[in-house]
PDB file of C-alpha atoms in Angstrom:
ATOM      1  CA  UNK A  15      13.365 -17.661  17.719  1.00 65.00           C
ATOM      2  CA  UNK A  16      10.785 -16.480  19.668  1.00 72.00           C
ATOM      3  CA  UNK A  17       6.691 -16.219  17.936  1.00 80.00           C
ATOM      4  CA  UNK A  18       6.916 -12.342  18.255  1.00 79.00           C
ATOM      5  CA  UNK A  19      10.744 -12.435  16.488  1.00 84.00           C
ATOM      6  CA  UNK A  20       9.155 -14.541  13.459  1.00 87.00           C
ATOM      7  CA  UNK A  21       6.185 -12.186  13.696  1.00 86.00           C
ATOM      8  CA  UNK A  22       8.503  -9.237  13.258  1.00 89.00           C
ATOM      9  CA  UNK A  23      11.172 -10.944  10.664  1.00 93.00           C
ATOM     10  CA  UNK A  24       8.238 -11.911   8.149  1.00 94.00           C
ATOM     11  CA  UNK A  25       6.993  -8.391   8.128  1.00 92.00           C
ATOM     12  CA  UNK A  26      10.177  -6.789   7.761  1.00 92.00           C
ATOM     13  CA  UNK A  27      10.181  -9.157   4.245  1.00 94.00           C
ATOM     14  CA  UNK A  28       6.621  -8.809   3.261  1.00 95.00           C
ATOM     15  CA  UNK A  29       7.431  -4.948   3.969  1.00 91.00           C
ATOM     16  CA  UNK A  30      10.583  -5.026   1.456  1.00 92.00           C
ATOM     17  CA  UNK A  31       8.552  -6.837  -0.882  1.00 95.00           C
ATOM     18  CA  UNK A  32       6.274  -4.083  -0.885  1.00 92.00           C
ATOM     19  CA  UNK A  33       8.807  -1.570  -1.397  1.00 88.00           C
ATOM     20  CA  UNK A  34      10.350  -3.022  -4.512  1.00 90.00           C
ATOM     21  CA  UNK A  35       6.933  -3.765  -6.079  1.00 91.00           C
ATOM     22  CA  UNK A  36       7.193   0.375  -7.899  1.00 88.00           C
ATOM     23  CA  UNK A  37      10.699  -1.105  -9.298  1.00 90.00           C
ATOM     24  CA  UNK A  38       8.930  -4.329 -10.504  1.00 94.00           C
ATOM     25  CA  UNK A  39      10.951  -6.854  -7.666  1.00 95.00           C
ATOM     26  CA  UNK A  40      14.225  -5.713  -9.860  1.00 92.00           C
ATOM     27  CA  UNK A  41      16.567  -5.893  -6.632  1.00 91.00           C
ATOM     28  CA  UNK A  42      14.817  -9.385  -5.838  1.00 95.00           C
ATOM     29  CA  UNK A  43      15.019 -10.931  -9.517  1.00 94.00           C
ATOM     30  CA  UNK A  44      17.596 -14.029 -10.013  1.00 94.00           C
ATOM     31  CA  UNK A  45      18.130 -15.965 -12.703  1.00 94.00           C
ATOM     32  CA  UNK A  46      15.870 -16.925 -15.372  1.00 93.00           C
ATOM     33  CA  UNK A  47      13.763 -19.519 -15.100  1.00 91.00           C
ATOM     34  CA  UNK A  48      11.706 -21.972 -18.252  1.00 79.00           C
ATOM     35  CA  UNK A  49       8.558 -19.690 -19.078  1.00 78.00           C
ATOM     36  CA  UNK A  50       5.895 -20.128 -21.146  1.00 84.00           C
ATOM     37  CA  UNK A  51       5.173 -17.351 -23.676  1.00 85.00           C
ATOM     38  CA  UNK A  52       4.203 -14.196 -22.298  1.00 89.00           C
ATOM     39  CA  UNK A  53       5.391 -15.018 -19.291  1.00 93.00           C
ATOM     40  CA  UNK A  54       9.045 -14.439 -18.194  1.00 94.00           C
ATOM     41  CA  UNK A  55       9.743 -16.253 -14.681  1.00 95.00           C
ATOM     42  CA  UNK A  56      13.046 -15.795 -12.819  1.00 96.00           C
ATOM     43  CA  UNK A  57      13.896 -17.226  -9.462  1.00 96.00           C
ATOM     44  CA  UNK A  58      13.669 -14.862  -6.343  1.00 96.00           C
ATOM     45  CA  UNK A  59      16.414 -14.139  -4.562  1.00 95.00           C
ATOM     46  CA  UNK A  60      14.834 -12.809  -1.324  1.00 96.00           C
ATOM     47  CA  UNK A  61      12.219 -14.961   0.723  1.00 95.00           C
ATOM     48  CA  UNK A  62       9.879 -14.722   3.543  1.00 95.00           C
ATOM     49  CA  UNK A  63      10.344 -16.819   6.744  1.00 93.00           C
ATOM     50  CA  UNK A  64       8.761 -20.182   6.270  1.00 92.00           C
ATOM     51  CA  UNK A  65       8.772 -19.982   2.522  1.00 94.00           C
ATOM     52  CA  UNK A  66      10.547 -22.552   0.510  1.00 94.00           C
ATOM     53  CA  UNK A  67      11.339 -20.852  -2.286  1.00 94.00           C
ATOM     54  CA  UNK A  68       9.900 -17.671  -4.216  1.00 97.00           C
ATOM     55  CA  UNK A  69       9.973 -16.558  -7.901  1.00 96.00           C
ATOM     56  CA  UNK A  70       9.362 -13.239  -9.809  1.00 96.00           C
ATOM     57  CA  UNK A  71       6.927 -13.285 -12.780  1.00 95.00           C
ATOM     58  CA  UNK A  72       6.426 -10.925 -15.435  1.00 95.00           C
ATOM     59  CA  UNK A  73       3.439 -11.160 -17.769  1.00 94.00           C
ATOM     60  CA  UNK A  74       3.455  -9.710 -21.244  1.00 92.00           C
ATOM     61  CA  UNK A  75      -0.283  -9.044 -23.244  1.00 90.00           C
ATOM     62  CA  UNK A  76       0.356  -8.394 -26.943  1.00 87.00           C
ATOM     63  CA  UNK A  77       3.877  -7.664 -26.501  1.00 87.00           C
ATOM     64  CA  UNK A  78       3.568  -5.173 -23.731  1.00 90.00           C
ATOM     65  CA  UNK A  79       4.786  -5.537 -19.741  1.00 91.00           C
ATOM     66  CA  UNK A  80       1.167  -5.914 -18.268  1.00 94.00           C
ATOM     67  CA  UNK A  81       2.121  -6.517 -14.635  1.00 95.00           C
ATOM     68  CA  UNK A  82       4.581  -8.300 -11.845  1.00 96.00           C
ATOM     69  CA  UNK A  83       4.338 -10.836  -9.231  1.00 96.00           C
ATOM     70  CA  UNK A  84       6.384 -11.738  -6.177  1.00 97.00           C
ATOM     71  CA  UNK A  85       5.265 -15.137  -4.963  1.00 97.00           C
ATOM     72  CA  UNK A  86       6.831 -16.848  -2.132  1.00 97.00           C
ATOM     73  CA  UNK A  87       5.819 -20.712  -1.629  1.00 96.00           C
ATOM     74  CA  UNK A  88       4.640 -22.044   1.861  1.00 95.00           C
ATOM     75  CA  UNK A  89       4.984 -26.127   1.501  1.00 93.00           C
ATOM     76  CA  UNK A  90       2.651 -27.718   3.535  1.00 90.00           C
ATOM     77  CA  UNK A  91       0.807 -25.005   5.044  1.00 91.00           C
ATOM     78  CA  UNK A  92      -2.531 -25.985   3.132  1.00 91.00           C
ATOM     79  CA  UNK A  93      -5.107 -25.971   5.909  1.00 90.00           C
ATOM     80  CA  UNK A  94      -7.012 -23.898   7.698  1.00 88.00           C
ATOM     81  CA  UNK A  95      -4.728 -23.113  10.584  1.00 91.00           C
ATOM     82  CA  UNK A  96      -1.860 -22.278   8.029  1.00 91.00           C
ATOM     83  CA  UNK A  97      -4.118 -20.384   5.828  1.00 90.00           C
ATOM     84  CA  UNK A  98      -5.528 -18.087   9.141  1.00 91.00           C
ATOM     85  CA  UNK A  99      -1.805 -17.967  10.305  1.00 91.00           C
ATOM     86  CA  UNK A 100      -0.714 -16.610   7.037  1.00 93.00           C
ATOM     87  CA  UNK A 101      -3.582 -13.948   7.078  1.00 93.00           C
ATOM     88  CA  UNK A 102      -2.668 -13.172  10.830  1.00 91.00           C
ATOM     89  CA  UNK A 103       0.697 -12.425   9.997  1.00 92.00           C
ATOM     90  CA  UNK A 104      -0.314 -10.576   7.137  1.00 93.00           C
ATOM     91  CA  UNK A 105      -2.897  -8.397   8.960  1.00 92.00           C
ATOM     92  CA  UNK A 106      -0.130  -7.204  11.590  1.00 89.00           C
ATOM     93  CA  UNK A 107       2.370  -5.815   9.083  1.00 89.00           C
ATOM     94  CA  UNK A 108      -0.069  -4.396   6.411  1.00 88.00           C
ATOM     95  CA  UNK A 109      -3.358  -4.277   8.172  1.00 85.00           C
ATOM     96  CA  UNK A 110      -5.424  -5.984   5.690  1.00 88.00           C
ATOM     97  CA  UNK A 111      -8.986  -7.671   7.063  1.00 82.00           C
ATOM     98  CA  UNK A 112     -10.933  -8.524   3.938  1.00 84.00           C
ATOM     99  CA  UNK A 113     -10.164 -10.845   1.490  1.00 90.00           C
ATOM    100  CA  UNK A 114     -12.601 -11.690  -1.779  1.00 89.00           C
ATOM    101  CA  UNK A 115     -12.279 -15.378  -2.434  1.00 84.00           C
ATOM    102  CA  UNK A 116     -12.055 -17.425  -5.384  1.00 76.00           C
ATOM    103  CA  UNK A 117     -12.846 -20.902  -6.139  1.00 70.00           C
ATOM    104  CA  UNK A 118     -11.418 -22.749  -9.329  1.00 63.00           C
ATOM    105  CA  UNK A 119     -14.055 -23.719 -12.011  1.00 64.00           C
ATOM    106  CA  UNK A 120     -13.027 -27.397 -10.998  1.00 63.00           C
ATOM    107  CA  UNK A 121     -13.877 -26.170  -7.292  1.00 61.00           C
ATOM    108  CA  UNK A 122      -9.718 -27.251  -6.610  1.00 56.00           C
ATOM    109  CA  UNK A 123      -7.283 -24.613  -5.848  1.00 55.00           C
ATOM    110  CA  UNK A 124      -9.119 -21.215  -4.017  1.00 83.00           C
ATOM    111  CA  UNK A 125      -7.317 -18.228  -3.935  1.00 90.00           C
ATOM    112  CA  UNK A 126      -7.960 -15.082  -1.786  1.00 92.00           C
ATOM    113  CA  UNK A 127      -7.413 -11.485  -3.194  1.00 93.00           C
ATOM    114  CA  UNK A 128      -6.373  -8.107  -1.371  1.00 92.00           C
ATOM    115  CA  UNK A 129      -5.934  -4.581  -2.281  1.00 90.00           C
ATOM    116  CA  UNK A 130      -2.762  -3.027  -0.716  1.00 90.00           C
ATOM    117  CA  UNK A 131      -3.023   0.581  -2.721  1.00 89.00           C
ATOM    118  CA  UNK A 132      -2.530  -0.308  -6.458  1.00 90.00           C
ATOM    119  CA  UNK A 133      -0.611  -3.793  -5.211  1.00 92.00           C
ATOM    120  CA  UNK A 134      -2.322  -6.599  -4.816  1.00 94.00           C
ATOM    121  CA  UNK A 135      -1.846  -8.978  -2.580  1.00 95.00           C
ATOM    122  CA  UNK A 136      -2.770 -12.986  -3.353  1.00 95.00           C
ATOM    123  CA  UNK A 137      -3.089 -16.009  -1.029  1.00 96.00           C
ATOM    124  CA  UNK A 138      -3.441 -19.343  -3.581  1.00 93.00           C
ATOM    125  CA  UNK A 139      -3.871 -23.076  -2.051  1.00 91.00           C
ATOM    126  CA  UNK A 140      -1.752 -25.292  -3.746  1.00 88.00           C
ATOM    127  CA  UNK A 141      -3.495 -28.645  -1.755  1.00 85.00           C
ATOM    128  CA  UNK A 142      -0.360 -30.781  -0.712  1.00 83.00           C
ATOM    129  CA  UNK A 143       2.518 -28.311  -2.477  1.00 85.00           C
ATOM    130  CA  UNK A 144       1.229 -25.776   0.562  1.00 92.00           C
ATOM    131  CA  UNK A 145       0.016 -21.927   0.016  1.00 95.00           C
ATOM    132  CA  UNK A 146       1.297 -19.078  -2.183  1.00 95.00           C
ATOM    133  CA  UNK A 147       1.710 -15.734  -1.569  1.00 97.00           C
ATOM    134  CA  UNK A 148       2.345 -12.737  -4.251  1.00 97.00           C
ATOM    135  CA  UNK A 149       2.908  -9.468  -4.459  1.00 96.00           C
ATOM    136  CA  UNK A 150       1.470  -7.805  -7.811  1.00 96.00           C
ATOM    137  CA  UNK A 151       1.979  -4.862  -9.293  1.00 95.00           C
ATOM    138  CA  UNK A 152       0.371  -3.168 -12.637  1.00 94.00           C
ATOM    139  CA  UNK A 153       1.138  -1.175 -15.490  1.00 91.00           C
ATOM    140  CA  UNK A 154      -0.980   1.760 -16.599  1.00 85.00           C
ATOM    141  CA  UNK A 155      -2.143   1.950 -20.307  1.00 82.00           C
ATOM    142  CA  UNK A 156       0.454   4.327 -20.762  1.00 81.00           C
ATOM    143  CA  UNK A 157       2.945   1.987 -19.627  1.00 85.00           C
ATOM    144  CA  UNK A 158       3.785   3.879 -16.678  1.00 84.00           C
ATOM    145  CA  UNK A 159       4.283   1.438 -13.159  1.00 88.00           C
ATOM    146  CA  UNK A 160       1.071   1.875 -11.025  1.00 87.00           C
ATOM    147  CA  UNK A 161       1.883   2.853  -7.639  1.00 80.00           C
ATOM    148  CA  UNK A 162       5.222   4.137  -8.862  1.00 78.00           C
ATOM    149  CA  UNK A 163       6.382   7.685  -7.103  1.00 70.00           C
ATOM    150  CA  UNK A 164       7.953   8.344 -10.188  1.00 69.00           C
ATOM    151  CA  UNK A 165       4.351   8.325 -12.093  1.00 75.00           C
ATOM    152  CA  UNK A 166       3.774  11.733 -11.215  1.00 70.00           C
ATOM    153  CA  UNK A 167       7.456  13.418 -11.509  1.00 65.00           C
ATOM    154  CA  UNK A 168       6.745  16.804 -12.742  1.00 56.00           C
ATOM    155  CA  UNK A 169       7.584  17.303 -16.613  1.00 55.00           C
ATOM    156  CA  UNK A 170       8.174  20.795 -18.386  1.00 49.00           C
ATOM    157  CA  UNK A 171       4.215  21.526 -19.199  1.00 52.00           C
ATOM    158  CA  UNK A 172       2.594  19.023 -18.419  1.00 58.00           C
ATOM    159  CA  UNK A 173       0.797  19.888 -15.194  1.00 60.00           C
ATOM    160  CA  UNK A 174       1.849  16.421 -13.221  1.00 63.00           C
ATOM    161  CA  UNK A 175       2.417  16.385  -9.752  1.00 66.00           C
ATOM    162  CA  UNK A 176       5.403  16.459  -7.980  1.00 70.00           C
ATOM    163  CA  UNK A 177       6.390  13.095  -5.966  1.00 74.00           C
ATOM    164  CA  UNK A 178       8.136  12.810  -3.113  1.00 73.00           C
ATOM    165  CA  UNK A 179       7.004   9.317  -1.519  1.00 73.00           C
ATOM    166  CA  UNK A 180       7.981   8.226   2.471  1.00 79.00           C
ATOM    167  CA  UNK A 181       8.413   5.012   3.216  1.00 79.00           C
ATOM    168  CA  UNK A 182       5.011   3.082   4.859  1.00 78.00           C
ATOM    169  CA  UNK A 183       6.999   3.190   8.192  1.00 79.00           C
ATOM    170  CA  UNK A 184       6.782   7.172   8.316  1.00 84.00           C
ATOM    171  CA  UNK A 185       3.275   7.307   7.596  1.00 83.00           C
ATOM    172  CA  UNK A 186       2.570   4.940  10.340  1.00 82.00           C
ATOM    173  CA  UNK A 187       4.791   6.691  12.840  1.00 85.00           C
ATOM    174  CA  UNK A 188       3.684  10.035  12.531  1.00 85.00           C
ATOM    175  CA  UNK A 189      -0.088   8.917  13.046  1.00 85.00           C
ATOM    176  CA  UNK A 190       1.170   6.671  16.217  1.00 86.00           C
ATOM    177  CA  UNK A 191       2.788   9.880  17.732  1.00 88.00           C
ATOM    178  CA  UNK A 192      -0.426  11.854  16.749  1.00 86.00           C
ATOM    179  CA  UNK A 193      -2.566   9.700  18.343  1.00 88.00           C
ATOM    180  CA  UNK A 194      -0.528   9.379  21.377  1.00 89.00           C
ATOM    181  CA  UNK A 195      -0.863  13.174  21.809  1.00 89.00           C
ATOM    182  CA  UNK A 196      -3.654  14.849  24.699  1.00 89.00           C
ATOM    183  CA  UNK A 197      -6.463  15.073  23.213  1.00 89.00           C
ATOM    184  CA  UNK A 198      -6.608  12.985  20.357  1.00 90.00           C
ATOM    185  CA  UNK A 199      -9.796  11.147  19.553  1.00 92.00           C
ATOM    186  CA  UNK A 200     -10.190   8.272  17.276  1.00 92.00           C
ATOM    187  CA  UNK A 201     -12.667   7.808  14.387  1.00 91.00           C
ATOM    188  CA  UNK A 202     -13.241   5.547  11.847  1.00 89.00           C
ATOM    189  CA  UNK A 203     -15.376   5.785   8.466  1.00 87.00           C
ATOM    190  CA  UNK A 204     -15.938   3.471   5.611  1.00 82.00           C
ATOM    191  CA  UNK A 205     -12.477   4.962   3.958  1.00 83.00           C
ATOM    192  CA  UNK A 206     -10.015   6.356   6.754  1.00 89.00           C
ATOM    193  CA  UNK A 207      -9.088   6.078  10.212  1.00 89.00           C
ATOM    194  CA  UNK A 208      -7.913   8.841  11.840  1.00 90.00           C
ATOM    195  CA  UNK A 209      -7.887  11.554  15.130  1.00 91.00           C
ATOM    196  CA  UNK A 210      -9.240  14.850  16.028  1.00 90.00           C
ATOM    197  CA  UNK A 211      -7.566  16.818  18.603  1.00 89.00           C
ATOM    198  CA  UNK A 212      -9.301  19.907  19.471  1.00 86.00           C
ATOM    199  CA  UNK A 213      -6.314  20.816  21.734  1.00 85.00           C
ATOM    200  CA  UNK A 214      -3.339  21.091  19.408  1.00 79.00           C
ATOM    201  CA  UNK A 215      -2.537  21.821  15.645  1.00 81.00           C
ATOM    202  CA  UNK A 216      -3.243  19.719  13.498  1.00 84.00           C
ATOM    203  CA  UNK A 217      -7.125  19.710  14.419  1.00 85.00           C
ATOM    204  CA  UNK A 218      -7.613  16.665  12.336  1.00 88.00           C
ATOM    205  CA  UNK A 219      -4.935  13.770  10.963  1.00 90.00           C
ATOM    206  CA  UNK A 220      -6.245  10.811   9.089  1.00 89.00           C
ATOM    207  CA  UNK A 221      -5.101   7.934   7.088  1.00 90.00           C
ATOM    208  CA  UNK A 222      -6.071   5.466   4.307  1.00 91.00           C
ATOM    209  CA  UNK A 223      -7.519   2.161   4.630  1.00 89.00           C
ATOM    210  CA  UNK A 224      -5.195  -0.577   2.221  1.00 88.00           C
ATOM    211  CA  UNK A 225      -8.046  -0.567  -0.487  1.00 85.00           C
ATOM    212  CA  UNK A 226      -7.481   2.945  -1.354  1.00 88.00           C
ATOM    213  CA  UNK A 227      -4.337   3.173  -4.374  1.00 89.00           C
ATOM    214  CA  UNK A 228      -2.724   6.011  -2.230  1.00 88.00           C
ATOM    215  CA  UNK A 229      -2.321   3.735   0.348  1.00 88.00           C
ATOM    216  CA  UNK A 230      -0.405   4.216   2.950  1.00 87.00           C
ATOM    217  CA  UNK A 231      -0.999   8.064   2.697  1.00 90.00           C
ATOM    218  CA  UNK A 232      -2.201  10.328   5.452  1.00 91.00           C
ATOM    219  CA  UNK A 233      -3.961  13.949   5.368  1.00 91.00           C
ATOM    220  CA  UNK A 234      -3.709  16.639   8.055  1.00 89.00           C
ATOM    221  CA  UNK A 235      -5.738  19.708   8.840  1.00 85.00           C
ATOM    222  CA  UNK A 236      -4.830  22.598  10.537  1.00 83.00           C
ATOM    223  CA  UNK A 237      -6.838  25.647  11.438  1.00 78.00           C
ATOM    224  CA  UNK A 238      -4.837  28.989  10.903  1.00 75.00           C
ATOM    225  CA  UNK A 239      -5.619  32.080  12.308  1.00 71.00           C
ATOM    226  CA  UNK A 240      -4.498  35.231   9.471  1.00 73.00           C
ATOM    227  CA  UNK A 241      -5.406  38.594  11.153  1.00 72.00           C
ATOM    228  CA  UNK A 242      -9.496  38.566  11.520  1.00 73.00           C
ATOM    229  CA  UNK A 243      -9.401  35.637   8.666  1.00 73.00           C
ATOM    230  CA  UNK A 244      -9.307  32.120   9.713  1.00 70.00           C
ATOM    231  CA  UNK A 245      -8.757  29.833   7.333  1.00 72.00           C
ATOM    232  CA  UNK A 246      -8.155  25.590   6.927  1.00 78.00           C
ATOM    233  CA  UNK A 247      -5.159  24.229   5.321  1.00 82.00           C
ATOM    234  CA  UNK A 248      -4.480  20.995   4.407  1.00 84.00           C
ATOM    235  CA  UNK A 249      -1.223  18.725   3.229  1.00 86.00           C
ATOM    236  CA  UNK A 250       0.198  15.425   3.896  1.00 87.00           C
ATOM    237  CA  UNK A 251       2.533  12.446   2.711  1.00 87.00           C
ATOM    238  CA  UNK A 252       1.819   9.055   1.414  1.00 86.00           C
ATOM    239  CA  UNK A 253       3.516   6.064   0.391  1.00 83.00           C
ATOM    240  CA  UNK A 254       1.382   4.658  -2.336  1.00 83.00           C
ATOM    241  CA  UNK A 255       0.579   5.938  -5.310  1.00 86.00           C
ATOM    242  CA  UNK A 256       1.578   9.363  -6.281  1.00 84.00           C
ATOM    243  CA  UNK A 257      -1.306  10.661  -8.823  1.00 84.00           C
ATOM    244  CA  UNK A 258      -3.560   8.723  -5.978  1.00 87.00           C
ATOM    245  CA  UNK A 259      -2.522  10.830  -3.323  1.00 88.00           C
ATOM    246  CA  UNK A 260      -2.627  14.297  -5.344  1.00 86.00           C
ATOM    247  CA  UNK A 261      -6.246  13.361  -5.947  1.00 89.00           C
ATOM    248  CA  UNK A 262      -7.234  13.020  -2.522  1.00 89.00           C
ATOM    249  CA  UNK A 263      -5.895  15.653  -1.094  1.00 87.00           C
ATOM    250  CA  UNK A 264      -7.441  17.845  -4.114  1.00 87.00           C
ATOM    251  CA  UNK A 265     -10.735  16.370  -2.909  1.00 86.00           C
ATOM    252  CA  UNK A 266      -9.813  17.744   0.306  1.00 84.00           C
ATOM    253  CA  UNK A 267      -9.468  20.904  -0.419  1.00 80.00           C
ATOM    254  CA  UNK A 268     -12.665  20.823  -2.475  1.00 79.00           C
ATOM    255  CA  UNK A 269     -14.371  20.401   0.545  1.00 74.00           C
ATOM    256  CA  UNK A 270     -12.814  23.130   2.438  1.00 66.00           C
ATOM    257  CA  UNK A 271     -13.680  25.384  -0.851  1.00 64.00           C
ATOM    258  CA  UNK A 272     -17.287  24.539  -0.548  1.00 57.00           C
ATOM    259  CA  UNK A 273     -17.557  25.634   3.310  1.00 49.00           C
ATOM    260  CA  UNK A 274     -15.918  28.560   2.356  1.00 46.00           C
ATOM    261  CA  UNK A 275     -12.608  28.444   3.599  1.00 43.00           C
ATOM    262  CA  UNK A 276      -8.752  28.213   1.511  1.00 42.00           C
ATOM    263  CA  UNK A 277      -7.091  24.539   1.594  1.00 38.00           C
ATOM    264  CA  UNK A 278      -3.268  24.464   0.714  1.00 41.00           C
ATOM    265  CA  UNK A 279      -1.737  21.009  -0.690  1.00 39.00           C
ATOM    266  CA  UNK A 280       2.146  20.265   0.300  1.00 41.00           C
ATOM    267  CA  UNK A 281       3.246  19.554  -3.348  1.00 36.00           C
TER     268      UNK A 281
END
């Protein structure tokens, strides 16, 4: 197999990985494995190319679900060209670039933390039993799955949002056609990427960086012409977290507000 067909068959996994985190790794969990209390381990049946073996793990705090790991083991990748291949790979499916790092208080095993929206993402040197690499996901302190779509279903009274997530690959292929179009022009900010285009509708199409919980989501603007009234409406999609995305694009539309013009969400 070629480098760029193990390049593409790892993120394909790391990508379903992320996918099943909102469901806890429930399509991915096998049977159960010893587990010390508070901690339920079962084995994983779905792995990453080069890993040796991978395991969910679900930790319990005073008798409630507090979050869930995937973790797939790399034997023998322990050094510094496994751990920069490992964060290579990693960068080209999910585009993450910064990593906070952690020593042990023994100053053994260093680990390196990401955000990916509300997941996050782990890289833990193991010395000679090679690296680890999980996929966790949290609960809310109503219980609720962060990052699930289904954490902002709409119930009778209740004012939540309505959900309806795409999958990362639509985010990413609608902003790849955008920014293919004539006259798109790229900018970056501390937050976003994104494109203006001052020669087609939408004027303006950005998306989120991995540290933000909406992550991948994307926000559009589009200046409408209404009779002598002209006015700026925004919507988008996102793949992340639901009451994440609602927020931003509310914030949005605040800013529309304040410059005097009307903002429209896509519920």
């Amino acid at each position: 197999m070629s480098s760029v067909a193990q390049a593409a068959t790892f993120c394909d996994g790391l990508k379903k990985i992320i996918a099943t985190a909102p469901t806890e790794f429930d399509d991915f969990r096998g049977q159960k494995l010893g587990s010390p209390e508070g901690l339920d381990i079962y084995l994983g049946n779905f792995s990453l190319l080069g890993a040796e073996s991978c395991a969910v793990s679900n930790l319990s705090v005073q008798g409630k679900r507090a979050s869930s790991g995937y973790t797939c083991s790399f034997n023998g990748w322990d050094s510094a060209e496994g751990l920069a291949k490992l964060q290579a790979d990693i960068k080209t499916c999910v585009n993450i670039e910064v990593w906070e790092n952690a020593t042990a208080p023994d100053g053994g095993v260093q680990s390196l933390a990401a955000g990916y929206g509300l997941l996050k993402l782990s890289i833990t040197r193991h010395g000679a039993a090679g690296l680890g690499l999980g996929v966790e996901v949290f609960r809310d302190d109503l219980g609720r799955v962060r990052g699930s779509p289904s954490r902002g279903s709409l119930k009778s009274g209740t004012g939540d949002k309505v959900c309806s997530a795409k999958t990362p690959d639509q985010i990413i292929a609608f902003i790849a056609d955008y920014g293919e179009r004539e006259g798109a022009t790229f900018f970056q900010t501390a937050e976003f990427f994104g494109f203006t285009n001052d020669k087609s509708s939408p004027v303006v199409a950005f998306w989120t960086k991995p540290v933000h919980p909406a992550h991948p989501a994307m926000i559009t603007r589009s200046v409408v012409q209404e009779g002598e009234n002209t006015s700026i409406r925004v919507k988008g999609d996102f793949a992340g977290d639901c009451l994440a995305f609602h927020a931003l694009l509310e914030q949005v539309a605040a800013m529309n507000k304040q410059v005097g013009v009307e903002a429209q969400g896509k519920k």
